[in-house]
Every structure is written in C-alpha cells, then in structure tokens.
Amino acid sequence: MTRSLGYFTDVALRRQEGSDVQVRADCTVVRSPANPTFWWGNFLLMPALPAPGDLEAWEATFQREFPGAAHRVYGVDAPGLALSGPPAEEFRAAGYDVRADTVLTAARTHEPRRINRDAQLRVLTGDTDWAAALAMREAVNAADPHPHEAQGYRAFAARKLAAYRAAQAAGHGALLGAFDDHGRMLSGLGIFDAGDGVARYQNVETHPDARSRGLAGTLVPHAGEWAREHLHARTLVIVADPDYHAQRLYESVGFTPTELQIALEKRPLE
C-alpha cells in the first residue's frame, strides 16, 4: 500500500495508461514498455528514504530492472520527510537532481482573481485537438532553458498523449485545453481518476506565446469542477515545484500543501 498521496496517484495513473506495476518486498517497479523514454513511467519507488551508502545498490537494482535505460529515476514513498545530509549529497555527487515537490489538495476549487474570458475551455475531441496538444507541448519544450532534444521529445510526447487519449476514451478522465478562435491550444492539462474519490492533475502547461494571460489559472479550477461532476472526485491532487510560481497559482484557487514528494532523477546525456 503506497503511503504517499503523490505516488499513490502517480502509480494509479500509470496503471490506467497500461504500465506494468510490480509491488515487491524491497521496492515497487513501474514499467511502461510502450513509452521507454518516459522517465516517470519507468522508475523504482523506494519504500523509505535511502541511507548513506545505498546508492550503489539502488543503481544496480535499476540497471537490472531497466537494462539499457539511459535515465535513472527513483521515487521515495515517505510522505512528509525530506532527503538531506549524506544520502542526499551522495546522490547529488553522482549527478542526480534531488527534489522535494509539494503535493497540494483541495475538496473543490474556486475561480481566480483574474479570469481569462477570451479562450474556449473544453475537453479535447478529435485528431485536430490532439495534434494541437502535441504542437503546444513541443513549443513548451523548445522554450525551456534546458530543453530535451526535439525529435526524441516529439516521439515521447506523442506516445504520452496517445496514452492520455486512450485513458480518456475509457472514461478515466480527460485532457482539457484553452483554445483560441483558430483552434490553437494555448494552455492544457490532464485530470484523471486515481480511485477512492481522488482525481490527479497532469502536465499543466501554457504555450510560451500565451503566458501571463490568466489561462492556467482559469483552466485549473474549470478542470476541478469537471472532475467533481464527471469523475465524482472528492479530493483533487496537484503537484508543484515549490520554487516555481505555479504553486502560488494553485493555492490562489483553493489548493493547500499536504505533503512532500521526494524524487531522485538523473537525466540521460543528450
């Protein structure tokens, strides 16, 4: 039983997307054969914080479970605890990003102070909408200070959107977008049923040409109400980098920090 609300929802959504999840005595293995370059679809979930000297054993386990993988990614099922001191330094020295993201929850959301009334908010329907979602994701990646290689990212994003589309078709949730009058997707997110009345947001993104228009702040509560109506969600869950402005945006529409989500991530050399 996963204790972390963040990883409980992560694992539930990976299952919906067709990932293989194996719960073992020493860790949980999440594997996504259909999208091998999706780091958080191919990861190990540690049952507790790593201790000093654990890095070598964890890397050996990862190599055994994911032979040939260029990335190394571990979640830590220890909600409310931070990884610090020698264990954190050991992973950082080996090239890992050691993160403590914020898991935020809300029973329901409310409108932001600034509402965007120009964009059309809707669930994605049809090939044109899904192509617009891919184009937006590519633009977001290209504008990132540390973008992924363009061709590889396009392949990953296309596979990820295909998994979302299949989950949406099966009734597990939806991708919602804010569109302009020409059908261009300006902002988007996913929201899916994780079970037990919990709905989890995914990939809140805004096109770099459409930022600072209140689009994400308008779309997030709109999606929350959609989930309450269509998924019968009682708890909405969203995860944010505490050093990025998005957490303040989520709090402004009704979310409250609940726990930390520890992630250890080593990007492949590109």
mmCIF file of C-alpha atoms in Angstrom:
data_model
loop_
_atom_site.group_PDB
_atom_site.id
_atom_site.type_symbol
_atom_site.label_atom_id
_atom_site.label_comp_id
_atom_site.label_asym_id
_atom_site.label_seq_id
_atom_site.Cartn_x
_atom_site.Cartn_y
_atom_site.Cartn_z
ATOM 1 C CA MET A 1 0.000 0.000 0.000
ATOM 2 C CA THR A 2 1.544 3.302 -1.115
ATOM 3 C CA ARG A 3 1.586 5.833 1.726
ATOM 4 C CA SER A 4 2.449 8.912 -0.327
ATOM 5 C CA LEU A 5 -0.609 10.550 -1.880
ATOM 6 C CA GLY A 6 1.590 11.845 -4.701
ATOM 7 C CA TYR A 7 2.906 8.399 -5.592
ATOM 8 C CA PHE A 8 -0.455 6.712 -4.970
ATOM 9 C CA THR A 9 -1.899 8.895 -7.724
ATOM 10 C CA ASP A 10 1.185 8.562 -9.953
ATOM 11 C CA VAL A 11 1.056 4.770 -9.851
ATOM 12 C CA ALA A 12 -2.724 4.686 -10.351
ATOM 13 C CA LEU A 13 -2.458 6.820 -13.473
ATOM 14 C CA ARG A 14 0.417 4.766 -14.850
ATOM 15 C CA ARG A 15 -1.776 1.659 -14.499
ATOM 16 C CA GLN A 16 -4.549 3.401 -16.455
ATOM 17 C CA GLU A 17 -2.047 4.147 -19.223
ATOM 18 C CA GLY A 18 -1.126 0.484 -19.494
ATOM 19 C CA SER A 19 2.045 0.424 -17.401
ATOM 20 C CA ASP A 20 3.109 -2.724 -15.570
ATOM 21 C CA VAL A 21 3.318 -2.200 -11.795
ATOM 22 C CA GLN A 22 5.018 -4.837 -9.645
ATOM 23 C CA VAL A 23 4.972 -4.418 -5.870
ATOM 24 C CA ARG A 24 7.917 -6.216 -4.306
ATOM 25 C CA ALA A 25 9.330 -6.507 -0.807
ATOM 26 C CA ASP A 26 12.168 -4.057 -1.479
ATOM 27 C CA CYS A 27 10.521 -1.615 -3.917
ATOM 28 C CA THR A 28 7.757 -1.055 -6.450
ATOM 29 C CA VAL A 29 8.718 -1.311 -10.125
ATOM 30 C CA VAL A 30 6.759 0.777 -12.637
ATOM 31 C CA ARG A 31 7.452 -0.127 -16.258
ATOM 32 C CA SER A 32 5.952 1.393 -19.435
ATOM 33 C CA PRO A 33 7.075 -0.677 -22.433
ATOM 34 C CA ALA A 34 5.014 1.466 -24.809
ATOM 35 C CA ASN A 35 6.956 4.594 -23.815
ATOM 36 C CA PRO A 36 10.504 3.599 -22.793
ATOM 37 C CA THR A 37 11.799 7.189 -22.715
ATOM 38 C CA PHE A 38 9.092 8.297 -20.247
ATOM 39 C CA TRP A 39 11.232 8.558 -17.106
ATOM 40 C CA TRP A 40 8.325 8.604 -14.661
ATOM 41 C CA GLY A 41 6.746 5.707 -16.488
ATOM 42 C CA ASN A 42 9.872 3.630 -15.918
ATOM 43 C CA PHE A 43 11.041 4.081 -12.332
ATOM 44 C CA LEU A 44 11.571 2.467 -8.965
ATOM 45 C CA LEU A 45 9.611 3.521 -5.884
ATOM 46 C CA MET A 46 11.676 3.156 -2.717
ATOM 47 C CA PRO A 47 9.699 2.180 0.410
ATOM 48 C CA ALA A 48 11.718 4.557 2.630
ATOM 49 C CA LEU A 49 14.413 7.214 2.473
ATOM 50 C CA PRO A 50 17.769 5.835 1.286
ATOM 51 C CA ALA A 51 20.529 5.562 3.887
ATOM 52 C CA PRO A 52 24.187 6.541 3.430
ATOM 53 C CA GLY A 53 25.901 4.074 1.117
ATOM 54 C CA ASP A 54 22.659 2.888 -0.549
ATOM 55 C CA LEU A 55 23.312 4.484 -3.948
ATOM 56 C CA GLU A 56 25.324 1.638 -5.447
ATOM 57 C CA ALA A 57 22.723 -0.982 -4.571
ATOM 58 C CA TRP A 58 19.853 1.128 -5.918
ATOM 59 C CA GLU A 59 21.699 1.770 -9.182
ATOM 60 C CA ALA A 60 22.349 -1.961 -9.552
ATOM 61 C CA THR A 61 18.633 -2.654 -8.999
ATOM 62 C CA PHE A 62 17.661 -0.056 -11.587
ATOM 63 C CA GLN A 63 20.097 -1.495 -14.117
ATOM 64 C CA ARG A 64 18.678 -4.969 -13.525
ATOM 65 C CA GLU A 65 15.072 -3.842 -13.955
ATOM 66 C CA PHE A 66 15.687 -1.441 -16.848
ATOM 67 C CA PRO A 67 18.682 -2.743 -18.808
ATOM 68 C CA GLY A 68 19.787 -0.269 -21.436
ATOM 69 C CA ALA A 69 17.865 2.686 -19.941
ATOM 70 C CA ALA A 70 19.786 5.963 -20.161
ATOM 71 C CA HIS A 71 17.954 7.580 -17.247
ATOM 72 C CA ARG A 72 17.854 6.780 -13.514
ATOM 73 C CA VAL A 73 14.683 7.727 -11.620
ATOM 74 C CA TYR A 74 13.538 6.852 -8.096
ATOM 75 C CA GLY A 75 10.528 7.939 -6.101
ATOM 76 C CA VAL A 76 10.501 7.727 -2.308
ATOM 77 C CA ASP A 77 7.346 6.569 -0.531
ATOM 78 C CA ALA A 78 7.990 8.641 2.589
ATOM 79 C CA PRO A 79 5.428 11.477 2.681
ATOM 80 C CA GLY A 80 6.314 14.447 4.855
ATOM 81 C CA LEU A 81 10.022 13.589 5.052
ATOM 82 C CA ALA A 82 12.852 15.388 3.277
ATOM 83 C CA LEU A 83 16.018 13.760 1.972
ATOM 84 C CA SER A 84 19.035 15.622 3.340
ATOM 85 C CA GLY A 85 22.528 15.120 4.716
ATOM 86 C CA PRO A 86 24.886 12.388 3.447
ATOM 87 C CA PRO A 87 22.253 10.380 1.497
ATOM 88 C CA ALA A 88 21.177 13.452 -0.474
ATOM 89 C CA GLU A 89 24.777 14.526 -1.080
ATOM 90 C CA GLU A 90 25.686 11.029 -2.259
ATOM 91 C CA PHE A 91 23.004 11.139 -4.956
ATOM 92 C CA ARG A 92 23.824 14.727 -5.940
ATOM 93 C CA ALA A 93 27.508 13.873 -6.299
ATOM 94 C CA ALA A 94 26.501 11.108 -8.702
ATOM 95 C CA GLY A 95 24.617 13.582 -10.910
ATOM 96 C CA TYR A 96 21.101 13.286 -9.508
ATOM 97 C CA ASP A 97 18.603 16.074 -9.079
ATOM 98 C CA VAL A 98 17.179 15.626 -5.559
ATOM 99 C CA ARG A 99 13.718 17.203 -5.468
ATOM 100 C CA ALA A 100 11.073 17.724 -2.833
ATOM 101 C CA ASP A 101 7.922 18.734 -4.686
ATOM 102 C CA THR A 102 4.759 19.912 -2.960
ATOM 103 C CA VAL A 103 1.618 17.782 -3.096
ATOM 104 C CA LEU A 104 -1.417 20.054 -2.813
ATOM 105 C CA THR A 105 -5.041 19.041 -2.293
ATOM 106 C CA ALA A 106 -8.482 20.622 -2.424
ATOM 107 C CA ALA A 107 -12.014 19.408 -1.903
ATOM 108 C CA ARG A 108 -13.047 21.888 -4.567
ATOM 109 C CA THR A 109 -11.539 24.890 -6.308
ATOM 110 C CA HIS A 110 -12.736 28.429 -6.867
ATOM 111 C CA GLU A 111 -12.260 30.981 -9.618
ATOM 112 C CA PRO A 112 -9.045 33.018 -9.650
ATOM 113 C CA ARG A 113 -8.983 36.774 -9.234
ATOM 114 C CA ARG A 114 -8.021 37.052 -12.887
ATOM 115 C CA ILE A 115 -10.259 35.089 -15.238
ATOM 116 C CA ASN A 116 -9.451 34.662 -18.907
ATOM 117 C CA ARG A 117 -12.708 35.048 -20.838
ATOM 118 C CA ASP A 118 -11.217 35.020 -24.345
ATOM 119 C CA ALA A 119 -10.180 31.367 -24.682
ATOM 120 C CA GLN A 120 -12.546 28.452 -25.243
ATOM 121 C CA LEU A 121 -12.207 25.835 -22.484
ATOM 122 C CA ARG A 122 -13.084 22.286 -23.490
ATOM 123 C CA VAL A 123 -12.220 18.618 -23.352
ATOM 124 C CA LEU A 124 -10.081 17.560 -26.330
ATOM 125 C CA THR A 125 -12.052 15.863 -29.113
ATOM 126 C CA GLY A 126 -10.804 14.591 -32.445
ATOM 127 C CA ASP A 127 -7.457 14.419 -34.188
ATOM 128 C CA THR A 128 -7.170 18.179 -34.692
ATOM 129 C CA ASP A 129 -7.356 18.910 -30.963
ATOM 130 C CA TRP A 130 -4.826 16.193 -30.115
ATOM 131 C CA ALA A 131 -2.453 17.482 -32.797
ATOM 132 C CA ALA A 132 -2.807 20.949 -31.266
ATOM 133 C CA ALA A 133 -1.877 19.485 -27.870
ATOM 134 C CA LEU A 134 1.282 17.957 -29.334
ATOM 135 C CA ALA A 135 2.228 21.239 -31.006
ATOM 136 C CA MET A 136 1.807 23.073 -27.697
ATOM 137 C CA ARG A 137 3.942 20.542 -25.815
ATOM 138 C CA GLU A 138 6.692 20.876 -28.412
ATOM 139 C CA ALA A 139 6.610 24.668 -28.074
ATOM 140 C CA VAL A 140 6.828 24.414 -24.280
ATOM 141 C CA ASN A 141 9.842 22.117 -24.548
ATOM 142 C CA ALA A 142 11.582 24.371 -27.083
ATOM 143 C CA ALA A 143 11.174 27.383 -24.773
ATOM 144 C CA ASP A 144 12.568 25.554 -21.723
ATOM 145 C CA PRO A 145 16.013 26.742 -20.549
ATOM 146 C CA HIS A 146 17.147 23.089 -20.709
ATOM 147 C CA PRO A 147 15.044 21.556 -23.498
ATOM 148 C CA HIS A 148 15.037 17.909 -24.463
ATOM 149 C CA GLU A 149 16.314 17.001 -27.926
ATOM 150 C CA ALA A 150 13.476 17.963 -30.258
ATOM 151 C CA GLN A 151 12.948 14.772 -32.252
ATOM 152 C CA GLY A 152 13.180 12.475 -29.240
ATOM 153 C CA TYR A 153 10.860 14.728 -27.241
ATOM 154 C CA ARG A 154 8.268 14.728 -30.031
ATOM 155 C CA ALA A 155 8.226 10.919 -30.047
ATOM 156 C CA PHE A 156 7.888 10.786 -26.246
ATOM 157 C CA ALA A 157 5.146 13.441 -26.180
ATOM 158 C CA ALA A 158 3.182 11.733 -28.959
ATOM 159 C CA ARG A 159 3.251 8.429 -27.062
ATOM 160 C CA LYS A 160 2.243 10.158 -23.821
ATOM 161 C CA LEU A 161 -0.683 11.911 -25.466
ATOM 162 C CA ALA A 162 -1.780 8.630 -27.057
ATOM 163 C CA ALA A 163 -1.873 7.080 -23.572
ATOM 164 C CA TYR A 164 -3.917 10.003 -22.242
ATOM 165 C CA ARG A 165 -6.291 9.714 -25.187
ATOM 166 C CA ALA A 166 -6.834 6.021 -24.540
ATOM 167 C CA ALA A 167 -7.436 6.663 -20.826
ATOM 168 C CA GLN A 168 -9.901 9.414 -21.741
ATOM 169 C CA ALA A 169 -11.725 7.121 -24.169
ATOM 170 C CA ALA A 170 -12.008 4.540 -21.376
ATOM 171 C CA GLY A 171 -13.706 7.106 -19.128
ATOM 172 C CA HIS A 172 -10.852 7.573 -16.655
ATOM 173 C CA GLY A 173 -10.562 11.341 -17.099
ATOM 174 C CA ALA A 174 -9.730 13.878 -19.771
ATOM 175 C CA LEU A 175 -7.290 16.310 -21.276
ATOM 176 C CA LEU A 176 -8.721 19.811 -21.246
ATOM 177 C CA GLY A 177 -7.437 22.767 -23.201
ATOM 178 C CA ALA A 178 -7.839 26.502 -23.604
ATOM 179 C CA PHE A 179 -8.132 27.216 -27.343
ATOM 180 C CA ASP A 180 -8.135 30.379 -29.425
ATOM 181 C CA ASP A 181 -10.572 31.046 -32.273
ATOM 182 C CA HIS A 182 -8.248 29.336 -34.759
ATOM 183 C CA GLY A 183 -8.090 26.049 -32.828
ATOM 184 C CA ARG A 184 -4.609 26.624 -31.436
ATOM 185 C CA MET A 185 -4.163 25.178 -27.954
ATOM 186 C CA LEU A 186 -2.911 27.913 -25.636
ATOM 187 C CA SER A 187 -2.922 26.027 -22.347
ATOM 188 C CA GLY A 188 -3.741 22.494 -21.297
ATOM 189 C CA LEU A 189 -3.807 19.902 -18.561
ATOM 190 C CA GLY A 190 -4.985 16.410 -17.798
ATOM 191 C CA ILE A 191 -7.133 15.287 -14.894
ATOM 192 C CA PHE A 192 -7.750 11.601 -14.173
ATOM 193 C CA ASP A 193 -9.466 9.389 -11.619
ATOM 194 C CA ALA A 194 -6.920 7.762 -9.270
ATOM 195 C CA GLY A 195 -9.537 5.822 -7.276
ATOM 196 C CA ASP A 196 -11.013 6.335 -3.800
ATOM 197 C CA GLY A 197 -12.602 9.612 -4.907
ATOM 198 C CA VAL A 198 -9.223 11.141 -5.776
ATOM 199 C CA ALA A 199 -8.522 12.932 -9.071
ATOM 200 C CA ARG A 200 -4.996 13.894 -10.091
ATOM 201 C CA TYR A 201 -3.932 16.738 -12.380
ATOM 202 C CA GLN A 202 -1.267 16.135 -15.010
ATOM 203 C CA ASN A 203 1.001 18.426 -17.038
ATOM 204 C CA VAL A 204 -0.382 21.932 -16.516
ATOM 205 C CA GLU A 205 1.266 23.806 -19.388
ATOM 206 C CA THR A 206 0.843 27.076 -21.286
ATOM 207 C CA HIS A 207 2.190 27.902 -24.727
ATOM 208 C CA PRO A 208 5.145 30.311 -24.369
ATOM 209 C CA ASP A 209 3.380 32.830 -26.646
ATOM 210 C CA ALA A 210 0.274 32.837 -24.438
ATOM 211 C CA ARG A 211 1.679 33.210 -20.924
ATOM 212 C CA SER A 212 0.610 35.862 -18.416
ATOM 213 C CA ARG A 213 -2.969 35.859 -19.690
ATOM 214 C CA GLY A 214 -4.533 34.005 -16.771
ATOM 215 C CA LEU A 215 -5.071 30.880 -18.865
ATOM 216 C CA ALA A 216 -3.729 28.231 -16.475
ATOM 217 C CA GLY A 217 -5.350 29.973 -13.516
ATOM 218 C CA THR A 218 -8.692 29.787 -15.298
ATOM 219 C CA LEU A 219 -8.269 26.237 -16.611
ATOM 220 C CA VAL A 220 -7.221 24.611 -13.306
ATOM 221 C CA PRO A 221 -10.479 25.354 -11.407
ATOM 222 C CA HIS A 222 -12.521 24.642 -14.530
ATOM 223 C CA ALA A 223 -10.940 21.171 -14.652
ATOM 224 C CA GLY A 224 -11.544 20.708 -10.933
ATOM 225 C CA GLU A 225 -15.267 21.280 -11.364
ATOM 226 C CA TRP A 226 -15.260 18.984 -14.405
ATOM 227 C CA ALA A 227 -13.691 16.235 -12.260
ATOM 228 C CA ARG A 228 -16.199 16.729 -9.462
ATOM 229 C CA GLU A 229 -19.068 16.388 -11.955
ATOM 230 C CA HIS A 230 -17.763 13.662 -14.272
ATOM 231 C CA LEU A 231 -15.409 11.655 -12.037
ATOM 232 C CA HIS A 232 -17.286 12.256 -8.753
ATOM 233 C CA ALA A 233 -13.986 13.408 -7.252
ATOM 234 C CA ARG A 234 -13.955 14.362 -3.589
ATOM 235 C CA THR A 235 -10.239 15.179 -3.395
ATOM 236 C CA LEU A 236 -8.282 16.994 -6.099
ATOM 237 C CA VAL A 237 -4.498 16.468 -6.141
ATOM 238 C CA ILE A 238 -1.857 18.521 -7.929
ATOM 239 C CA VAL A 239 1.932 18.514 -7.559
ATOM 240 C CA ALA A 240 4.172 21.565 -7.880
ATOM 241 C CA ASP A 241 7.789 22.637 -7.657
ATOM 242 C CA PRO A 242 7.875 24.837 -4.525
ATOM 243 C CA ASP A 243 10.423 27.153 -6.167
ATOM 244 C CA TYR A 244 8.213 27.809 -9.207
ATOM 245 C CA HIS A 245 5.315 30.254 -9.384
ATOM 246 C CA ALA A 246 2.765 27.526 -10.198
ATOM 247 C CA GLN A 247 2.379 26.554 -6.534
ATOM 248 C CA ARG A 248 1.193 30.077 -5.696
ATOM 249 C CA LEU A 249 -1.260 29.889 -8.579
ATOM 250 C CA TYR A 250 -2.701 26.603 -7.280
ATOM 251 C CA GLU A 251 -3.027 27.955 -3.761
ATOM 252 C CA SER A 252 -4.836 31.017 -5.120
ATOM 253 C CA VAL A 253 -7.656 28.800 -6.466
ATOM 254 C CA GLY A 254 -8.124 26.726 -3.312
ATOM 255 C CA PHE A 255 -5.308 24.174 -3.033
ATOM 256 C CA THR A 256 -3.437 23.609 0.240
ATOM 257 C CA PRO A 257 0.007 21.996 0.649
ATOM 258 C CA THR A 258 -0.431 18.491 2.122
ATOM 259 C CA GLU A 259 2.897 16.642 1.895
ATOM 260 C CA LEU A 260 6.288 16.462 0.199
ATOM 261 C CA GLN A 261 7.030 14.171 -2.727
ATOM 262 C CA ILE A 262 10.689 13.126 -2.895
ATOM 263 C CA ALA A 263 12.136 12.404 -6.343
ATOM 264 C CA LEU A 264 15.657 11.396 -7.378
ATOM 265 C CA GLU A 265 16.244 11.973 -11.068
ATOM 266 C CA LYS A 266 19.307 11.596 -13.283
ATOM 267 C CA ARG A 267 18.783 12.751 -16.832
ATOM 268 C CA PRO A 268 20.412 10.872 -19.688
ATOM 269 C CA LEU A 269 23.185 12.600 -21.587
ATOM 270 C CA GLU A 270 21.635 14.149 -24.700
#
